[in-house]
Short mmCIF file of C-alpha atoms in Angstrom, two decimals:
data_model
loop_
_atom_site.label_atom_id
_atom_site.label_comp_id
_atom_site.label_asym_id
_atom_site.label_seq_id
_atom_site.Cartn_x
_atom_site.Cartn_y
_atom_site.Cartn_z
CA MET A 1025 74.46 -183.89 -23.39
CA ILE A 1026 74.49 -182.23 -19.95
CA SER A 1027 74.28 -178.46 -19.64
CA THR A 1028 74.56 -176.32 -16.50
CA GLU A 1029 71.28 -174.55 -15.76
CA ALA A 1030 72.80 -171.12 -15.16
CA GLU A 1031 70.16 -169.51 -17.32
CA ARG A 1032 67.22 -171.13 -15.55
CA SER A 1033 66.27 -169.27 -12.37
CA LEU A 1034 64.23 -171.13 -9.77
CA ASP A 1035 63.50 -169.51 -6.43
CA TYR A 1036 64.10 -172.64 -4.33
CA ARG A 1037 65.97 -171.20 -1.35
CA PRO A 1038 64.22 -170.68 2.04
CA SER A 1039 62.97 -167.15 2.54
CA PHE A 1040 61.38 -164.90 5.16
CA PRO A 1041 59.43 -161.67 4.58
CA PRO A 1042 61.77 -158.65 4.67
CA GLY A 1043 61.67 -156.95 8.06
CA TYR A 1044 59.15 -159.37 9.59
CA ARG A 1045 60.36 -161.69 12.35
CA PRO A 1046 57.48 -162.54 14.71
CA GLY A 1047 58.40 -163.86 18.15
CA LEU A 1048 58.69 -167.65 18.39
CA GLY A 1049 58.45 -169.97 21.38
CA LEU A 1050 60.01 -173.42 21.07
CA VAL A 1051 58.33 -176.27 22.97
CA GLY A 1052 60.63 -179.28 23.22
CA CYS A 1053 64.43 -179.10 23.47
CA GLY A 1054 65.47 -182.59 22.49
CA ASP A 1055 68.34 -183.61 20.22
CA ILE A 1056 66.66 -182.46 17.00
CA ALA A 1057 65.74 -179.06 18.44
CA ARG A 1058 69.28 -178.50 19.72
CA SER A 1059 70.99 -179.90 16.62
CA TRP A 1060 68.85 -178.32 13.90
CA HIS A 1061 65.97 -176.07 14.97
CA LEU A 1062 67.98 -173.64 17.08
CA PRO A 1063 71.18 -173.54 14.94
CA THR A 1064 69.04 -172.94 11.85
CA TYR A 1065 67.03 -170.22 13.55
CA ALA A 1066 70.27 -168.53 14.63
CA GLU A 1067 71.56 -168.61 11.05
CA TYR A 1068 68.34 -167.20 9.59
CA GLY A 1069 67.76 -164.54 12.23
CA VAL A 1070 64.60 -166.02 13.76
CA HIS A 1071 63.39 -164.11 16.83
CA VAL A 1072 63.25 -166.87 19.46
CA VAL A 1073 61.66 -165.35 22.57
CA GLY A 1074 62.17 -168.47 24.66
CA VAL A 1075 61.97 -172.22 25.06
CA PHE A 1076 60.22 -174.72 27.30
CA ASP A 1077 60.56 -178.43 27.91
CA PRO A 1078 58.64 -180.44 30.53
CA VAL A 1079 61.95 -182.11 31.40
CA PRO A 1080 63.96 -179.26 32.97
CA GLU A 1081 67.30 -180.90 32.20
CA ALA A 1082 66.55 -180.65 28.49
CA THR A 1083 66.91 -176.87 28.57
CA ASP A 1084 70.17 -176.85 30.55
CA GLY A 1085 72.71 -174.66 28.79
CA VAL A 1086 70.38 -173.65 25.93
CA CYS A 1087 70.77 -169.90 26.51
CA ASP A 1088 74.54 -170.25 26.88
CA ARG A 1089 74.88 -172.24 23.66
CA PHE A 1090 72.33 -170.11 21.78
CA PRO A 1091 72.61 -166.55 23.16
CA PHE A 1092 69.90 -165.28 20.80
CA VAL A 1093 67.36 -167.31 22.85
CA ARG A 1094 66.14 -164.81 25.41
CA ARG A 1095 64.88 -167.09 28.18
CA VAL A 1096 63.81 -170.52 29.40
CA PHE A 1097 60.16 -170.57 30.45
CA PRO A 1098 59.37 -172.47 33.67
CA SER A 1099 56.01 -173.66 32.32
CA LEU A 1100 54.04 -174.02 29.11
CA ASP A 1101 51.37 -171.68 30.46
CA GLU A 1102 53.91 -168.92 30.95
CA LEU A 1103 55.25 -169.36 27.43
CA LEU A 1104 51.72 -169.23 25.99
CA ARG A 1105 50.90 -166.09 27.99
CA ASP A 1106 53.83 -164.18 26.52
CA GLU A 1107 52.31 -161.64 24.12
CA GLU A 1108 55.55 -161.28 22.17
CA ILE A 1109 55.27 -164.91 21.03
CA LYS A 1110 53.17 -165.19 17.87
CA ILE A 1111 54.32 -168.66 16.74
CA VAL A 1112 54.77 -171.81 18.83
CA ASP A 1113 57.14 -174.42 17.38
CA VAL A 1114 56.04 -177.79 18.80
CA ALA A 1115 59.05 -180.12 18.56
CA THR A 1116 57.97 -182.96 20.84
CA ARG A 1117 57.15 -186.63 20.45
CA PRO A 1118 53.96 -187.38 18.50
CA ASP A 1119 51.95 -188.84 21.39
CA VAL A 1120 51.86 -185.51 23.29
CA ARG A 1121 51.90 -183.25 20.23
CA PRO A 1122 48.13 -182.81 19.57
CA GLU A 1123 47.36 -181.53 23.07
CA LEU A 1124 50.24 -179.05 22.93
CA ILE A 1125 49.09 -177.81 19.52
CA ARG A 1126 45.56 -177.43 20.80
CA ARG A 1127 46.69 -175.41 23.81
CA ALA A 1128 48.79 -173.14 21.60
CA LEU A 1129 45.82 -172.54 19.29
CA GLU A 1130 43.59 -171.80 22.29
CA ALA A 1131 46.15 -169.19 23.34
CA GLY A 1132 45.83 -167.52 19.93
CA LYS A 1133 49.22 -168.62 18.59
CA HIS A 1134 50.12 -169.78 15.10
CA VAL A 1135 51.81 -173.21 15.22
CA LEU A 1136 54.59 -175.06 13.45
CA ALA A 1137 54.22 -178.74 14.42
CA GLN A 1138 56.81 -181.46 14.02
CA LYS A 1139 55.82 -184.34 11.76
CA PRO A 1140 53.81 -186.56 11.84
CA LEU A 1141 51.08 -184.12 12.87
CA ALA A 1142 49.25 -186.67 15.04
CA VAL A 1143 49.25 -190.37 15.85
CA ASP A 1144 45.79 -190.84 14.34
CA PHE A 1145 43.98 -189.24 11.42
CA PRO A 1146 40.84 -187.96 13.21
CA ALA A 1147 43.01 -186.04 15.69
CA ALA A 1148 44.92 -184.40 12.83
CA CYS A 1149 41.67 -183.43 11.09
CA ARG A 1150 40.35 -181.87 14.27
CA LEU A 1151 43.51 -179.81 14.68
CA ALA A 1152 43.30 -178.54 11.09
CA ASP A 1153 39.63 -177.62 11.65
CA GLU A 1154 40.33 -175.85 14.93
CA ALA A 1155 43.14 -173.75 13.47
CA GLU A 1156 40.93 -172.64 10.59
CA GLU A 1157 37.98 -171.90 12.89
CA ARG A 1158 40.24 -169.67 15.01
CA GLY A 1159 41.73 -167.93 11.99
CA LEU A 1160 45.22 -169.22 12.85
CA LYS A 1161 47.92 -170.87 10.75
CA LEU A 1162 48.88 -174.45 11.58
CA ALA A 1163 51.82 -175.72 9.54
CA VAL A 1164 53.68 -179.04 9.63
CA ASN A 1165 57.47 -179.23 9.71
CA GLN A 1166 57.74 -181.35 6.56
CA ASN A 1167 61.19 -179.89 6.09
CA GLY A 1168 62.07 -182.30 3.28
CA ARG A 1169 59.93 -180.18 0.96
CA TRP A 1170 62.72 -177.59 1.12
CA SER A 1171 65.61 -179.96 0.47
CA PRO A 1172 67.16 -178.20 -2.55
CA PRO A 1173 66.84 -181.10 -5.05
CA TRP A 1174 63.26 -181.88 -3.95
CA ARG A 1175 62.28 -178.21 -3.94
CA ILE A 1176 63.62 -177.73 -7.47
CA ALA A 1177 61.78 -180.87 -8.59
CA THR A 1178 58.55 -179.52 -7.07
CA LEU A 1179 58.92 -176.19 -8.89
CA LEU A 1180 59.72 -177.92 -12.20
CA ILE A 1181 56.65 -180.15 -11.87
CA GLU A 1182 54.47 -177.13 -11.06
CA GLN A 1183 55.80 -175.44 -14.20
CA GLY A 1184 54.90 -178.49 -16.32
CA ALA A 1185 58.53 -179.22 -17.21
CA ILE A 1186 57.94 -182.99 -17.51
CA GLY A 1187 54.26 -182.88 -18.41
CA GLU A 1188 51.95 -185.11 -16.36
CA VAL A 1189 53.70 -187.09 -13.63
CA LEU A 1190 53.38 -190.83 -14.22
CA ALA A 1191 55.68 -192.40 -11.63
CA VAL A 1192 57.85 -191.45 -8.66
CA THR A 1193 60.60 -193.76 -7.34
CA HIS A 1194 62.77 -193.36 -4.23
CA LEU A 1195 65.59 -195.59 -2.97
CA HIS A 1196 67.48 -195.42 0.34
CA ASP A 1197 71.06 -196.43 -0.37
CA ARG A 1198 72.44 -195.25 2.95
CA PRO A 1199 73.09 -196.28 6.56
CA LEU A 1200 70.29 -195.75 9.04
CA PRO A 1201 70.57 -193.22 11.86
CA PRO A 1202 71.34 -194.73 15.31
CA LEU A 1203 68.14 -196.42 16.49
CA VAL A 1204 68.87 -199.01 19.16
CA GLY A 1205 68.07 -197.61 22.59
CA THR A 1206 66.32 -194.50 21.24
CA HIS A 1207 62.62 -193.67 21.54
CA PHE A 1208 62.36 -194.06 17.75
CA ASP A 1209 62.97 -197.79 18.13
CA GLU A 1210 59.89 -197.96 20.36
CA LEU A 1211 57.59 -196.79 17.54
CA ASP A 1212 55.54 -199.34 15.64
CA HIS A 1213 56.62 -199.39 11.99
CA PHE A 1214 59.22 -196.70 12.67
CA VAL A 1215 60.72 -196.65 9.17
CA ILE A 1216 57.31 -196.13 7.58
CA TYR A 1217 55.62 -193.94 10.20
CA ASP A 1218 58.38 -191.59 11.32
CA TYR A 1219 61.01 -191.77 8.56
CA PHE A 1220 59.26 -192.49 5.26
CA VAL A 1221 56.69 -189.80 6.09
CA HIS A 1222 59.05 -187.29 4.40
CA TRP A 1223 59.22 -189.39 1.24
CA ILE A 1224 55.49 -190.13 1.23
CA ASP A 1225 54.85 -186.41 1.71
CA ILE A 1226 56.98 -185.38 -1.28
CA CYS A 1227 55.19 -187.99 -3.40
CA ARG A 1228 51.94 -186.36 -2.30
CA CYS A 1229 53.29 -183.01 -3.57
CA TRP A 1230 54.56 -184.32 -6.89
CA LEU A 1231 51.38 -186.29 -7.64
CA ASP A 1232 49.08 -183.53 -6.44
CA GLY A 1233 45.54 -183.66 -7.79
CA LYS A 1234 45.53 -187.41 -8.47
CA LYS A 1235 43.25 -189.69 -6.46
CA VAL A 1236 44.89 -192.47 -4.45
CA GLU A 1237 43.40 -195.90 -5.17
CA ALA A 1238 45.33 -197.94 -2.58
CA VAL A 1239 48.52 -198.11 -0.54
CA ARG A 1240 50.58 -201.25 0.03
CA ALA A 1241 53.54 -201.54 2.37
CA PHE A 1242 55.74 -204.08 4.08
CA ASP A 1243 58.46 -203.80 6.72
CA TYR A 1244 60.79 -206.58 7.81
CA ARG A 1245 63.89 -207.36 9.82
CA THR A 1246 67.11 -207.65 7.83
CA PRO A 1247 69.56 -210.56 8.34
CA ASP A 1248 72.18 -208.21 9.80
CA GLN A 1249 69.81 -206.41 12.16
CA PRO A 1250 70.89 -206.75 15.83
CA ALA A 1251 68.56 -208.61 18.16
CA ALA A 1252 68.33 -205.52 20.38
CA ALA A 1253 66.69 -203.54 17.58
CA LYS A 1254 62.94 -203.65 18.13
CA SER A 1255 61.68 -202.05 14.92
CA PRO A 1256 62.27 -203.52 11.43
CA TRP A 1257 64.96 -201.73 9.45
CA ALA A 1258 63.82 -202.48 5.90
CA ALA A 1259 60.57 -201.45 4.24
CA TRP A 1260 58.84 -200.54 1.02
CA VAL A 1261 55.72 -198.51 0.30
CA GLU A 1262 53.73 -198.47 -2.95
CA ILE A 1263 51.07 -195.85 -3.68
CA HIS A 1264 48.70 -196.57 -6.55
CA TYR A 1265 46.53 -193.90 -8.16
CA GLU A 1266 43.23 -194.37 -9.96
CA ASP A 1267 44.64 -193.16 -13.29
CA GLY A 1268 47.54 -195.66 -13.21
CA ALA A 1269 50.21 -193.36 -11.79
CA SER A 1270 52.30 -194.75 -8.93
CA ALA A 1271 54.95 -194.03 -6.32
CA LEU A 1272 57.46 -196.39 -4.71
CA VAL A 1273 59.69 -195.83 -1.67
CA ARG A 1274 62.19 -198.50 -0.61
CA SER A 1275 64.74 -198.81 2.20
CA VAL A 1276 67.10 -201.78 2.14
CA GLY A 1277 68.01 -201.28 5.80
CA GLU A 1278 71.62 -200.68 6.80
CA ALA A 1279 73.31 -200.15 3.41
CA ARG A 1280 77.08 -200.70 3.41
CA THR A 1281 78.42 -198.05 1.06
CA LYS A 1282 81.08 -195.35 0.92
CA CYS A 1283 78.81 -193.28 -1.32
CA PRO A 1284 75.49 -193.08 0.60
CA SER A 1285 72.59 -191.41 -1.17
CA CYS A 1286 68.83 -191.26 -1.51
CA PRO A 1287 68.26 -191.20 -5.27
CA PHE A 1288 64.89 -190.39 -6.80
CA TRP A 1289 63.27 -190.36 -10.23
CA VAL A 1290 60.15 -188.53 -11.38
CA HIS A 1291 58.92 -189.78 -14.75
CA GLY A 1292 56.45 -187.71 -16.73
CA THR A 1293 54.79 -187.68 -20.13
CA GLU A 1294 57.32 -185.16 -21.48
CA GLY A 1295 60.49 -185.77 -19.51
CA THR A 1296 62.23 -187.07 -16.40
CA ILE A 1297 63.64 -185.49 -13.26
CA ARG A 1298 66.35 -187.42 -11.42
CA GLY A 1299 68.42 -186.55 -8.40
CA SER A 1300 69.46 -187.44 -4.86
CA VAL A 1301 69.22 -185.97 -1.36
CA LEU A 1302 71.16 -186.18 1.92
CA LEU A 1303 74.71 -187.08 2.96
CA GLY A 1304 76.44 -184.91 0.39
CA SER A 1305 74.80 -186.74 -2.52
CA ASP A 1306 72.63 -183.80 -3.59
CA PHE A 1307 72.02 -183.22 -7.28
CA VAL A 1308 69.05 -182.73 -9.54
CA GLU A 1309 68.70 -182.71 -13.31
CA LEU A 1310 65.93 -182.40 -15.85
CA GLU A 1311 65.90 -184.54 -19.00
CA ARG A 1312 63.63 -183.22 -21.74
CA ASN A 1313 63.79 -183.46 -25.54
CA GLY A 1314 67.07 -185.36 -25.36
CA VAL A 1315 68.87 -182.72 -23.27
CA ASN A 1316 69.96 -183.24 -19.64
CA SER A 1317 70.09 -179.97 -17.68
CA ARG A 1318 71.78 -180.15 -14.29
CA PHE A 1319 71.04 -177.48 -11.69
CA ALA A 1320 73.69 -175.81 -9.58
CA LEU A 1321 72.69 -176.24 -5.93
CA GLU A 1322 73.13 -174.10 -2.84
CA GLY A 1323 72.36 -175.41 0.65
CA ALA A 1324 71.15 -178.78 1.89
CA TRP A 1325 68.13 -180.42 3.55
CA TYR A 1326 69.84 -179.95 6.93
CA PRO A 1327 69.62 -177.10 7.94
CA ASP A 1328 67.77 -175.32 5.12
CA GLY A 1329 64.71 -177.57 5.23
CA PHE A 1330 63.99 -176.34 8.76
CA ALA A 1331 64.32 -172.72 7.60
CA GLY A 1332 62.06 -173.40 4.62
CA ALA A 1333 59.26 -174.88 6.72
CA LEU A 1334 59.27 -171.99 9.22
CA GLY A 1335 59.88 -169.35 6.55
CA GLU A 1336 56.82 -170.51 4.62
CA LEU A 1337 54.67 -170.26 7.75
CA VAL A 1338 55.97 -166.77 8.56
CA THR A 1339 55.42 -165.66 4.96
CA SER A 1340 51.87 -167.03 4.96
CA ILE A 1341 51.11 -165.03 8.12
CA ALA A 1342 52.48 -161.85 6.54
CA GLU A 1343 50.52 -162.46 3.32
CA ASN A 1344 47.39 -163.80 5.08
CA ARG A 1345 47.21 -167.01 3.03
CA GLU A 1346 47.42 -170.75 3.64
CA PRO A 1347 51.00 -172.02 3.93
CA PHE A 1348 52.16 -174.65 1.44
CA ASN A 1349 52.91 -176.92 4.42
CA SER A 1350 49.58 -176.30 6.14
CA ALA A 1351 47.98 -179.00 8.25
CA ARG A 1352 45.16 -179.17 5.70
CA HIS A 1353 47.61 -179.80 2.84
CA ASN A 1354 49.51 -182.34 4.95
CA LEU A 1355 46.46 -184.43 5.87
CA LEU A 1356 46.72 -186.55 2.72
CA SER A 1357 50.38 -187.30 3.48
CA LEU A 1358 49.46 -188.48 6.98
CA GLN A 1359 46.52 -190.49 5.69
CA MET A 1360 48.75 -192.29 3.19
CA THR A 1361 51.38 -192.91 5.88
CA LEU A 1362 48.82 -194.42 8.25
CA ALA A 1363 47.42 -196.53 5.39
CA ALA A 1364 50.96 -197.81 4.77
CA CYS A 1365 51.31 -198.74 8.45
CA SER A 1366 47.96 -200.58 8.32
CA SER A 1367 49.07 -202.42 5.19
CA ALA A 1368 52.36 -203.47 6.78
CA GLU A 1369 50.46 -204.64 9.86
CA GLU A 1370 48.46 -206.98 7.60
CA GLY A 1371 51.25 -208.36 5.45
CA ALA A 1372 51.11 -205.84 2.57
CA ARG A 1373 47.36 -205.91 1.98
CA ALA A 1374 46.21 -203.10 -0.31
CA VAL A 1375 44.57 -200.47 1.93
CA SER A 1376 42.15 -197.86 0.62
CA LEU A 1377 42.23 -194.37 2.10
CA ASP A 1378 38.56 -194.86 2.95
CA GLU A 1379 39.82 -197.25 5.63
CA ILE A 1380 41.59 -194.32 7.34
CA PRO A 1381 38.59 -192.06 7.93
CA GLY A 1382 38.74 -188.62 9.48
#
């Protein structure tokens, strides 16, 4: 039996505090910023004071394409000196990200940082400490947390709808984004480090409060992978918890399918949540006591995930609390991701989080 969940109200949509739109400065105007950050901010009425990119060509035409962006700053220093800017959105590559975050914090700005927060765990811990010492908010753009099916699953788990979470399973049954010739293909363990970090992060949220025993991972080249591709296309990650709970994320590489999806299952002691995200496959349903309840969905990961991540930061500033996507909350996700990379480097050896010290 499947029923439509019209009667069940879950506040899963991105939101901003009424009447509060602090000035934002965007650092980094690459493809993602142009394709998703700025269009999303236009749709949600974000007050973008200006943008900066160390490569001047990257900002060409930004103000023409996005008239709500007031100006292009000639330098990072000038952007950070602008008193109207309260939040700096750091949308750069990970290797330069920590220094940019640090400079923004030194200038007294709240920060939304692209994921992963840093290339190594000690650097991420230092950034979280510095933000807290300065009384500033540092949030991570883990925008997948606001993908509608994942957000609904998170709220259901928080409400105890399936009891205690026992197992989380994710499968990538979809083509990969273009990689050959991009900077992503230059990253070691790209699929695990830069891509799976969203899936590892949502597992962290759904299994919150449980202690990780070990992480195992493996990445490998697929038979159909072109020789020019530097990074393996297929991978799996297993997260084992001390109480016997577990999480599994698997990508098969370049799936050939007319119905691409990223299905997931969350099994608990009192029920199951199942669904899918991305590429028009979105759905989520709750099975409990023999009844399957499917939720009507509005929106999608792209663009609403970007609005959710920023909206949560803005709301936390207005309410003077820690954001759900704070650097502190995200440290465990990064630690598990780095443990997975270490495991893959050593042929799927089980890696304890103690081996990734802060």
